Short mmCIF file of C-alpha atoms in Angstrom, two decimals:
data_model
loop_
_atom_site.label_atom_id
_atom_site.label_comp_id
_atom_site.label_asym_id
_atom_site.label_seq_id
_atom_site.Cartn_x
_atom_site.Cartn_y
_atom_site.Cartn_z
CA MET A 1 -36.09 144.66 72.72
CA ILE A 2 -34.13 146.62 74.82
CA ALA A 3 -34.74 150.47 74.96
CA GLY A 4 -36.18 150.78 71.38
CA VAL A 5 -33.15 148.62 69.85
CA VAL A 6 -33.75 145.34 68.19
CA ILE A 7 -31.70 142.26 69.39
CA THR A 8 -30.97 140.18 66.49
CA PRO A 9 -29.72 136.68 66.90
CA PHE A 10 -26.17 137.51 66.04
CA ASP A 11 -26.47 140.28 68.83
CA ALA A 12 -27.70 137.76 71.00
CA ALA A 13 -25.01 135.25 70.35
CA ALA A 14 -22.36 138.32 70.49
CA MET A 15 -23.64 138.81 74.20
CA LEU A 16 -23.63 135.08 75.32
CA ILE A 17 -20.17 134.78 73.88
CA VAL A 18 -18.82 138.23 75.46
CA LEU A 19 -20.43 137.17 79.04
CA ALA A 20 -18.99 133.33 78.50
CA ALA A 21 -15.72 134.84 78.16
CA ALA A 22 -15.91 137.20 80.91
CA LEU A 23 -17.34 134.88 83.59
CA GLY A 24 -14.68 132.17 82.33
CA TYR A 25 -11.86 134.52 82.87
CA VAL A 26 -13.31 135.58 86.42
CA ASN A 27 -13.74 132.16 87.21
CA TYR A 28 -10.19 130.90 85.73
CA ARG A 29 -8.61 133.93 87.94
CA PHE A 30 -10.42 134.07 91.22
CA VAL A 31 -13.36 131.53 91.61
CA LYS A 32 -11.15 128.14 90.37
CA LEU A 33 -13.62 125.99 89.84
CA PRO A 34 -13.96 123.63 87.01
CA GLN A 35 -15.34 125.73 83.92
CA SER A 36 -18.92 123.95 83.46
CA ILE A 37 -19.87 123.90 87.04
CA GLY A 38 -18.29 127.46 87.26
CA LEU A 39 -20.16 128.96 84.20
CA THR A 40 -23.32 127.23 85.51
CA VAL A 41 -22.90 128.69 89.20
CA MET A 42 -22.04 132.74 87.93
CA GLY A 43 -24.61 132.40 85.30
CA ALA A 44 -27.33 131.24 87.85
CA VAL A 45 -25.86 134.45 90.34
CA ALA A 46 -25.84 136.64 87.32
CA SER A 47 -29.38 136.00 86.32
CA LEU A 48 -30.59 136.19 90.26
CA ILE A 49 -29.25 139.56 90.32
CA VAL A 50 -30.76 140.61 87.28
CA VAL A 51 -34.02 139.71 88.48
CA GLY A 52 -33.34 141.93 91.71
CA LEU A 53 -31.88 145.07 89.18
CA ASP A 54 -35.61 146.64 89.39
CA LEU A 55 -35.65 146.63 93.26
CA LEU A 56 -32.11 148.55 93.03
CA LEU A 57 -33.62 150.25 90.17
CA PRO A 58 -37.07 151.08 90.68
CA GLY A 59 -38.79 152.35 87.56
CA SER A 60 -35.82 151.65 85.08
CA GLY A 61 -37.67 148.46 83.88
CA LEU A 62 -33.80 147.58 82.87
CA GLY A 63 -34.04 143.99 85.22
CA ALA A 64 -36.98 143.47 83.80
CA GLU A 65 -35.87 144.00 79.82
CA ILE A 66 -32.94 141.60 80.76
CA VAL A 67 -34.85 139.09 82.29
CA ARG A 68 -37.40 139.51 78.89
CA PHE A 69 -34.24 138.91 76.58
CA ILE A 70 -32.78 135.91 78.67
CA ALA A 71 -36.24 133.88 78.54
CA GLY A 72 -36.66 135.30 74.86
CA ILE A 73 -33.87 132.83 73.79
CA ASP A 74 -35.25 129.73 72.55
CA PHE A 75 -32.85 127.35 74.46
CA HIS A 76 -34.81 124.11 72.97
CA GLU A 77 -34.12 125.34 69.48
CA THR A 78 -30.31 126.57 70.05
CA LEU A 79 -29.45 123.33 71.44
CA MET A 80 -31.46 120.51 70.10
CA ASN A 81 -31.30 121.84 66.67
CA GLY A 82 -28.02 123.91 66.78
CA MET A 83 -25.54 123.25 69.32
CA LEU A 84 -26.23 119.28 69.91
CA SER A 85 -25.04 118.39 66.64
CA PHE A 86 -21.75 119.58 67.08
CA LEU A 87 -21.12 118.85 70.70
CA LEU A 88 -22.17 114.72 70.03
CA PHE A 89 -19.68 114.78 67.16
CA ALA A 90 -17.02 116.37 68.88
CA GLY A 91 -17.34 114.19 72.12
CA ALA A 92 -17.63 110.91 70.00
CA LEU A 93 -14.23 111.92 68.02
CA HIS A 94 -12.42 111.31 71.44
CA VAL A 95 -13.94 108.28 72.28
CA ASP A 96 -11.47 104.99 71.95
CA TRP A 97 -13.31 102.43 69.94
CA HIS A 98 -11.60 99.75 71.03
CA ASP A 99 -11.94 100.51 74.74
CA MET A 100 -15.53 101.25 73.98
CA LYS A 101 -16.09 97.47 72.33
CA ARG A 102 -14.80 96.34 75.75
CA GLY A 103 -18.08 98.16 77.34
CA GLY A 104 -19.94 97.28 74.46
CA TRP A 105 -22.77 95.25 76.18
CA PRO A 106 -23.40 97.70 78.95
CA ILE A 107 -23.25 100.68 76.70
CA ILE A 108 -26.32 98.86 74.56
CA VAL A 109 -28.28 97.58 77.84
CA LEU A 110 -27.97 101.00 79.75
CA SER A 111 -28.91 102.91 76.91
CA THR A 112 -31.87 101.39 75.84
CA ILE A 113 -33.46 98.96 78.93
CA GLY A 114 -31.75 101.13 81.53
CA VAL A 115 -33.42 104.54 79.69
CA LEU A 116 -36.55 102.71 79.81
CA LEU A 117 -36.39 101.31 83.39
CA SER A 118 -35.34 104.75 84.79
CA THR A 119 -38.41 106.72 82.75
CA GLY A 120 -40.98 104.28 84.29
CA LEU A 121 -39.41 104.60 88.05
CA ILE A 122 -38.96 108.41 87.98
CA GLY A 123 -42.36 108.79 86.35
CA GLY A 124 -44.29 106.90 88.94
CA GLY A 125 -42.19 108.33 91.72
CA PHE A 126 -42.63 111.95 90.48
CA TYR A 127 -46.32 111.29 90.74
CA LEU A 128 -46.63 110.56 93.77
CA LEU A 129 -44.59 113.16 94.94
CA ALA A 130 -46.48 115.52 93.28
CA GLN A 131 -49.63 114.42 94.75
CA ALA A 132 -48.34 114.48 98.03
CA ILE A 133 -47.18 118.18 97.88
CA GLY A 134 -50.55 118.97 96.13
CA LEU A 135 -49.73 119.52 92.75
CA HIS A 136 -51.98 117.80 90.08
CA MET A 137 -49.79 116.39 87.18
CA PRO A 138 -51.11 113.37 85.23
CA LEU A 139 -49.46 110.28 85.35
CA THR A 140 -48.66 110.65 81.23
CA TRP A 141 -47.25 113.79 82.08
CA CYS A 142 -45.02 112.33 84.93
CA LEU A 143 -43.59 109.91 82.70
CA VAL A 144 -42.75 112.83 79.95
CA PHE A 145 -40.57 114.41 82.83
CA GLY A 146 -38.95 110.91 83.43
CA ALA A 147 -38.03 110.73 79.85
CA LEU A 148 -36.77 114.04 79.46
CA ILE A 149 -34.62 113.51 82.72
CA SER A 150 -33.60 110.05 82.57
CA PRO A 151 -30.84 110.66 79.64
CA THR A 152 -27.18 111.37 81.14
CA ASP A 153 -26.14 114.54 79.40
CA PRO A 154 -22.64 113.52 77.22
CA VAL A 155 -21.36 117.45 77.55
CA ALA A 156 -21.56 117.23 81.16
CA VAL A 157 -20.24 113.60 81.56
CA MET A 158 -17.12 113.77 79.38
CA GLY A 159 -16.07 117.07 81.16
CA VAL A 160 -16.04 115.08 84.48
CA LEU A 161 -14.21 112.32 82.73
CA GLN A 162 -11.35 114.24 82.07
CA ARG A 163 -10.98 115.03 85.45
CA ALA A 164 -11.68 111.90 87.12
CA LYS A 165 -9.09 108.74 87.19
CA VAL A 166 -10.77 105.75 85.66
CA SER A 167 -9.75 103.26 83.38
CA PRO A 168 -9.55 104.10 79.69
CA THR A 169 -12.44 100.78 79.41
CA LEU A 170 -14.54 102.72 81.87
CA GLU A 171 -14.00 106.02 80.65
CA ALA A 172 -15.28 104.72 77.25
CA THR A 173 -18.20 102.78 78.68
CA VAL A 174 -19.27 105.78 80.67
CA ALA A 175 -18.96 107.73 77.62
CA GLY A 176 -20.45 105.77 75.14
CA GLU A 177 -23.46 105.06 77.40
CA SER A 178 -23.91 109.20 77.43
CA LEU A 179 -23.67 109.36 74.10
CA PHE A 180 -26.12 107.04 72.98
CA ASN A 181 -29.10 107.27 75.93
CA ASP A 182 -28.99 110.62 74.98
CA GLY A 183 -30.44 110.06 71.10
CA VAL A 184 -32.60 107.06 73.02
CA GLY A 185 -33.94 109.41 75.67
CA VAL A 186 -34.86 111.85 73.02
CA VAL A 187 -37.23 109.44 70.95
CA VAL A 188 -38.79 107.67 74.33
CA PHE A 189 -39.56 111.46 75.29
CA THR A 190 -40.92 112.02 71.62
CA ILE A 191 -43.50 108.96 71.72
CA ILE A 192 -44.37 109.61 75.45
CA LEU A 193 -45.02 113.36 74.61
CA ALA A 194 -47.24 112.53 71.87
CA THR A 195 -49.51 110.07 73.99
CA ALA A 196 -49.70 112.86 76.65
CA LEU A 197 -50.80 115.52 73.83
CA GLY A 198 -53.09 113.18 72.49
CA THR A 199 -52.23 113.34 68.94
CA GLU A 200 -50.78 109.93 68.73
CA PRO A 201 -52.59 106.52 70.64
CA PHE A 202 -49.95 104.99 72.70
CA SER A 203 -49.49 100.87 71.81
CA VAL A 204 -46.42 99.32 72.67
CA GLY A 205 -46.18 97.70 68.79
CA HIS A 206 -46.20 101.54 67.78
CA ALA A 207 -43.76 102.61 70.33
CA ALA A 208 -41.79 99.99 69.36
CA HIS A 209 -41.80 100.66 65.53
CA LEU A 210 -40.80 104.46 66.00
CA PHE A 211 -38.31 103.75 68.31
CA LEU A 212 -36.63 101.36 66.12
CA VAL A 213 -37.00 103.50 62.84
CA GLU A 214 -35.83 106.73 64.98
CA ALA A 215 -32.70 104.98 66.93
CA GLY A 216 -31.70 102.17 63.89
CA GLY A 217 -32.19 104.93 61.18
CA GLY A 218 -29.86 107.34 63.21
CA VAL A 219 -27.20 104.26 63.57
CA LEU A 220 -27.59 103.73 59.85
CA LEU A 221 -27.32 107.48 58.72
CA GLY A 222 -24.60 108.15 61.21
CA LEU A 223 -22.56 104.79 59.38
CA ALA A 224 -23.51 106.46 56.00
CA ILE A 225 -22.17 109.59 56.77
CA GLY A 226 -19.23 108.71 58.45
CA TRP A 227 -18.30 106.47 55.83
CA VAL A 228 -19.08 109.10 52.71
CA GLY A 229 -16.99 111.64 54.98
CA TYR A 230 -13.88 108.64 55.89
CA ARG A 231 -13.66 107.85 51.85
CA ALA A 232 -13.67 111.61 50.60
CA MET A 233 -10.78 112.52 53.21
CA ARG A 234 -8.69 109.29 52.39
CA SER A 235 -8.99 110.23 48.60
CA ILE A 236 -7.34 113.67 49.47
CA ASP A 237 -4.43 115.18 51.94
CA ASP A 238 -5.92 118.98 52.76
CA TYR A 239 -6.31 119.54 56.27
CA LYS A 240 -8.36 122.79 55.26
CA LEU A 241 -10.40 120.51 53.10
CA GLU A 242 -10.75 117.78 55.60
CA VAL A 243 -11.98 120.09 58.34
CA LEU A 244 -14.62 121.58 55.96
CA ILE A 245 -15.45 118.09 54.95
CA SER A 246 -15.77 117.18 58.58
CA LEU A 247 -18.34 120.47 59.34
CA ALA A 248 -20.23 119.20 56.16
CA MET A 249 -21.17 116.04 57.69
CA VAL A 250 -22.43 117.50 61.17
CA MET A 251 -24.50 120.19 59.27
CA GLY A 252 -25.73 118.38 56.49
CA GLY A 253 -26.13 115.26 58.58
CA TYR A 254 -28.23 116.69 61.21
CA THR A 255 -30.36 118.59 59.14
CA LEU A 256 -30.90 115.17 56.72
CA ALA A 257 -31.97 113.15 59.98
CA SER A 258 -34.29 115.66 60.48
CA TRP A 259 -35.82 115.51 57.03
CA LEU A 260 -35.64 111.67 57.33
CA HIS A 261 -37.09 111.76 60.63
CA VAL A 262 -34.62 109.53 62.30
CA SER A 263 -32.43 110.38 65.40
CA GLY A 264 -29.92 112.96 64.43
CA PRO A 265 -28.22 112.57 68.05
CA VAL A 266 -27.66 109.09 67.33
CA ALA A 267 -26.53 109.50 63.76
CA MET A 268 -23.64 112.35 65.04
CA ALA A 269 -22.34 109.77 67.85
CA VAL A 270 -22.13 106.98 65.29
CA ALA A 271 -20.38 109.59 62.83
CA GLY A 272 -17.96 110.79 65.47
CA LEU A 273 -17.06 107.64 66.37
CA LEU A 274 -16.26 106.33 62.68
CA ILE A 275 -14.23 109.39 61.77
CA GLY A 276 -12.84 109.55 65.53
CA ASN A 277 -11.44 106.23 65.20
CA GLU A 278 -10.98 104.92 61.82
CA GLY A 279 -10.79 108.24 60.00
CA VAL A 280 -8.14 109.65 62.46
CA ARG A 281 -6.23 106.10 62.41
CA THR A 282 -5.96 105.42 58.52
CA ALA A 283 -7.65 108.62 56.31
CA MET A 284 -5.75 111.52 57.65
CA SER A 285 -2.18 112.71 57.52
CA GLU A 286 -0.47 114.08 60.90
CA THR A 287 -1.16 117.47 59.73
CA THR A 288 -4.90 116.85 59.24
CA ARG A 289 -5.33 115.00 62.21
CA THR A 290 -3.84 117.80 64.35
CA TYR A 291 -5.90 120.46 62.73
CA LEU A 292 -9.15 118.50 62.47
CA LEU A 293 -8.77 117.26 66.34
CA GLY A 294 -7.61 121.02 67.50
CA PHE A 295 -10.57 122.36 65.59
CA TRP A 296 -13.46 120.30 67.30
CA SER A 297 -11.73 120.55 70.60
CA LEU A 298 -11.94 124.18 70.31
CA ILE A 299 -15.53 124.16 68.62
CA ASP A 300 -16.51 121.45 71.93
CA ASP A 301 -14.82 124.14 74.44
CA ILE A 302 -16.86 127.44 73.06
CA LEU A 303 -20.35 125.76 72.72
CA ASN A 304 -19.67 123.98 76.09
CA ALA A 305 -19.09 127.17 77.82
CA VAL A 306 -22.03 129.14 76.21
CA LEU A 307 -24.07 125.73 77.14
CA PHE A 308 -23.47 125.75 80.49
CA LEU A 309 -23.60 129.35 80.91
CA LEU A 310 -27.31 129.41 79.34
CA ILE A 311 -28.53 126.81 82.12
CA GLY A 312 -27.40 129.13 84.56
CA LEU A 313 -28.80 132.08 82.62
CA GLU A 314 -32.36 130.25 82.44
CA VAL A 315 -32.79 129.87 85.95
CA VAL A 316 -35.35 133.09 85.12
CA THR A 317 -38.06 130.92 83.49
CA ILE A 318 -38.54 129.14 86.48
CA PRO A 319 -42.21 129.98 87.86
CA SER A 320 -41.51 131.32 91.50
CA ASP A 321 -43.83 128.81 93.79
CA LEU A 322 -42.18 127.11 96.66
CA ARG A 323 -44.57 124.00 95.82
CA LEU A 324 -42.24 123.75 92.84
CA LEU A 325 -39.37 124.34 94.69
CA ALA A 326 -40.11 121.34 97.10
CA LEU A 327 -41.29 119.19 94.22
CA GLY A 328 -37.76 119.51 92.36
CA LEU A 329 -35.90 119.16 95.54
CA CYS A 330 -37.89 115.87 96.22
CA ALA A 331 -36.83 114.91 92.81
CA ILE A 332 -33.23 114.86 93.34
CA PRO A 333 -32.76 111.62 95.48
CA LEU A 334 -35.86 110.29 93.12
CA VAL A 335 -33.80 110.71 90.43
CA LEU A 336 -30.37 109.07 91.61
CA LEU A 337 -32.41 106.23 93.43
CA ALA A 338 -33.94 105.44 89.95
CA ARG A 339 -30.43 105.86 88.20
CA THR A 340 -29.21 103.56 90.66
CA PHE A 341 -31.62 100.61 90.11
CA SER A 342 -31.26 101.25 86.32
CA VAL A 343 -27.36 101.03 86.62
CA THR A 344 -27.22 98.23 89.01
CA GLY A 345 -29.90 95.91 87.63
CA PRO A 346 -28.94 95.41 84.11
CA LEU A 347 -25.02 95.17 85.63
CA LEU A 348 -25.72 92.10 87.70
CA ALA A 349 -27.74 90.27 85.04
CA MET A 350 -24.83 90.96 82.76
CA ARG A 351 -22.18 90.07 85.38
CA PRO A 352 -20.51 86.99 83.33
CA LEU A 353 -20.03 89.39 80.45
CA LEU A 354 -18.64 92.19 81.87
CA THR A 355 -15.09 93.62 81.64
CA LEU A 356 -15.36 96.72 84.15
CA GLY A 357 -13.94 97.21 87.63
CA PRO A 358 -15.50 97.87 91.02
CA LEU A 359 -15.45 101.45 90.16
CA ALA A 360 -18.27 101.10 87.30
CA VAL A 361 -21.08 101.65 89.40
CA PRO A 362 -20.22 104.56 91.60
CA THR A 363 -18.69 106.36 88.48
CA LEU A 364 -22.25 105.39 86.48
CA ILE A 365 -24.38 106.46 89.28
CA TRP A 366 -22.51 109.54 90.48
CA GLY A 367 -21.14 110.57 87.24
CA GLY A 368 -24.18 110.14 85.21
CA LEU A 369 -24.82 113.91 84.89
CA ARG A 370 -27.74 115.42 83.80
CA GLY A 371 -27.72 118.97 81.48
CA GLY A 372 -28.66 120.74 79.09
CA ILE A 373 -30.50 118.19 77.10
CA SER A 374 -32.89 117.33 79.92
CA VAL A 375 -32.93 121.56 80.24
CA ALA A 376 -34.21 121.83 76.32
CA LEU A 377 -36.51 119.49 76.45
CA ALA A 378 -38.45 120.68 79.47
CA LEU A 379 -38.09 123.99 77.72
CA GLY A 380 -39.54 122.77 74.58
CA LEU A 381 -42.85 121.33 76.22
CA PRO A 382 -46.08 123.05 75.28
CA ASP A 383 -47.31 125.81 77.65
CA GLY A 384 -49.28 124.72 80.85
CA ASN A 385 -49.12 123.68 84.47
CA ALA A 386 -47.26 120.64 83.48
CA ARG A 387 -44.66 122.40 81.75
CA SER A 388 -44.16 124.56 84.95
CA ILE A 389 -44.09 121.76 87.05
CA ALA A 390 -41.60 119.76 84.70
CA LEU A 391 -39.21 122.67 84.03
CA ALA A 392 -38.94 123.93 87.70
CA ALA A 393 -37.98 120.06 88.72
CA THR A 394 -35.84 119.68 85.65
CA TYR A 395 -33.79 122.59 86.70
CA VAL A 396 -33.14 122.31 90.18
CA VAL A 397 -32.16 118.27 89.30
CA VAL A 398 -29.57 119.74 86.72
CA LEU A 399 -28.36 122.28 88.91
CA PHE A 400 -27.71 120.11 91.48
CA SER A 401 -26.11 117.42 88.97
CA VAL A 402 -23.70 119.96 87.42
CA ILE A 403 -22.76 121.50 90.60
CA VAL A 404 -22.70 118.71 93.31
CA GLN A 405 -22.12 115.74 91.17
CA GLY A 406 -19.90 117.40 88.87
CA GLY A 407 -18.03 119.01 91.78
CA THR A 408 -17.72 116.16 93.94
CA ILE A 409 -17.18 112.72 91.47
CA ALA A 410 -13.42 113.25 91.32
CA ARG A 411 -12.97 113.30 95.13
CA LEU A 412 -15.31 110.30 95.41
CA LEU A 413 -13.62 108.17 93.19
CA GLY A 414 -10.33 109.29 94.79
CA TRP A 415 -11.54 108.49 98.31
CA LEU A 416 -12.57 105.00 96.56
CA ASP A 417 -8.95 104.57 94.96
CA ARG A 418 -7.39 105.46 98.48
CA HIS A 419 -9.85 102.50 100.45
CA GLY A 420 -8.76 99.89 98.08
CA VAL A 421 -11.87 100.33 95.33
CA THR A 422 -10.14 100.37 91.97
CA ASP A 423 -10.12 99.33 88.24
CA ARG A 424 -7.11 96.70 89.14
CA ASP A 425 -9.62 93.87 89.56
CA PRO A 426 -11.52 93.63 86.06
CA GLY A 427 -13.43 90.70 86.70
CA SER A 428 -16.04 92.39 89.36
CA VAL A 429 -18.82 95.13 89.16
#
């Protein structure tokens, strides 16, 4: 509520869209950063300015009201049960299935074993860092942080890939890994969080069963949704109705996944891959293809703008404790180191099966951005000391990832290309 006015969900959405459009315009005309980076930076700066409004206008309470409004936005609910289904489906539509199949083994291994390895490394390292700085956080909760920060964000990653010059196979591999490690990471996070809360005792057998049900069920549901949508589109030729069918697949499919207790993100990724490849190729006319892909590209761009703006604005929710900032800064090299081990280890083990070039490792490591999904999971943690610590560290890592890694990956790959490290040698990693 601001000055006695009740802010409805529509009002909140309207404010975010207006702010995203205004800051996007300023960024395009004057700042000229890539949109995701520009909106994140300006959102963070805007939120810090808001915090200081009360200092400039003492007694007005305006700054405090705006901070309360931003902090009151349920980022976890908005992303996990709203935007994510649209973003994953839209992203998967543009991943070429044939290119992705050539990177099939790396995608499968990195999105499963890689996530588990990263979770353990980050969790253990974060526990030691927290103890060294003087913050008490049980090892189980440190593993919760490891699980929520390990998945790379498909939205952020795909935005980077559009600017970086890599081979189609490597691009599809990186995109595919980010699509699926997101769903797997959410499942791992859910299992460890239940253990940390004491609601379910941990056992390897029980965790494996839940993992198979959630992830495997998500794959099967995604195939079913994609097949139904594909058959429906193939039997008609009406672009308006076919776009509506794709929208029904996403909204109805994600809701059904929630009811069935299977992974909605995995289901949306699989359904998007099926429609974006087989559906686009054999079930649509040229007119439908143009409208459907254009519609989902527009949805993707709009939600991306709002998502990265929200990441920046949500800075106001971080507790003001210098120890938390120090721990977050220490978590940056820890996350990068864990990503390095969880990528290079599996890739070296699979070396005889690979068709990726030498750019694979630097692209997967430095281009493995963390984004809104990690923030949403951290914001969804129950109130307490562990939440404050995990949330602060997550924000610092995500802001570094989006701004620094996202802003330099294209230049890094360009520098490697100029020094002879290219995708032209498909036989090595």
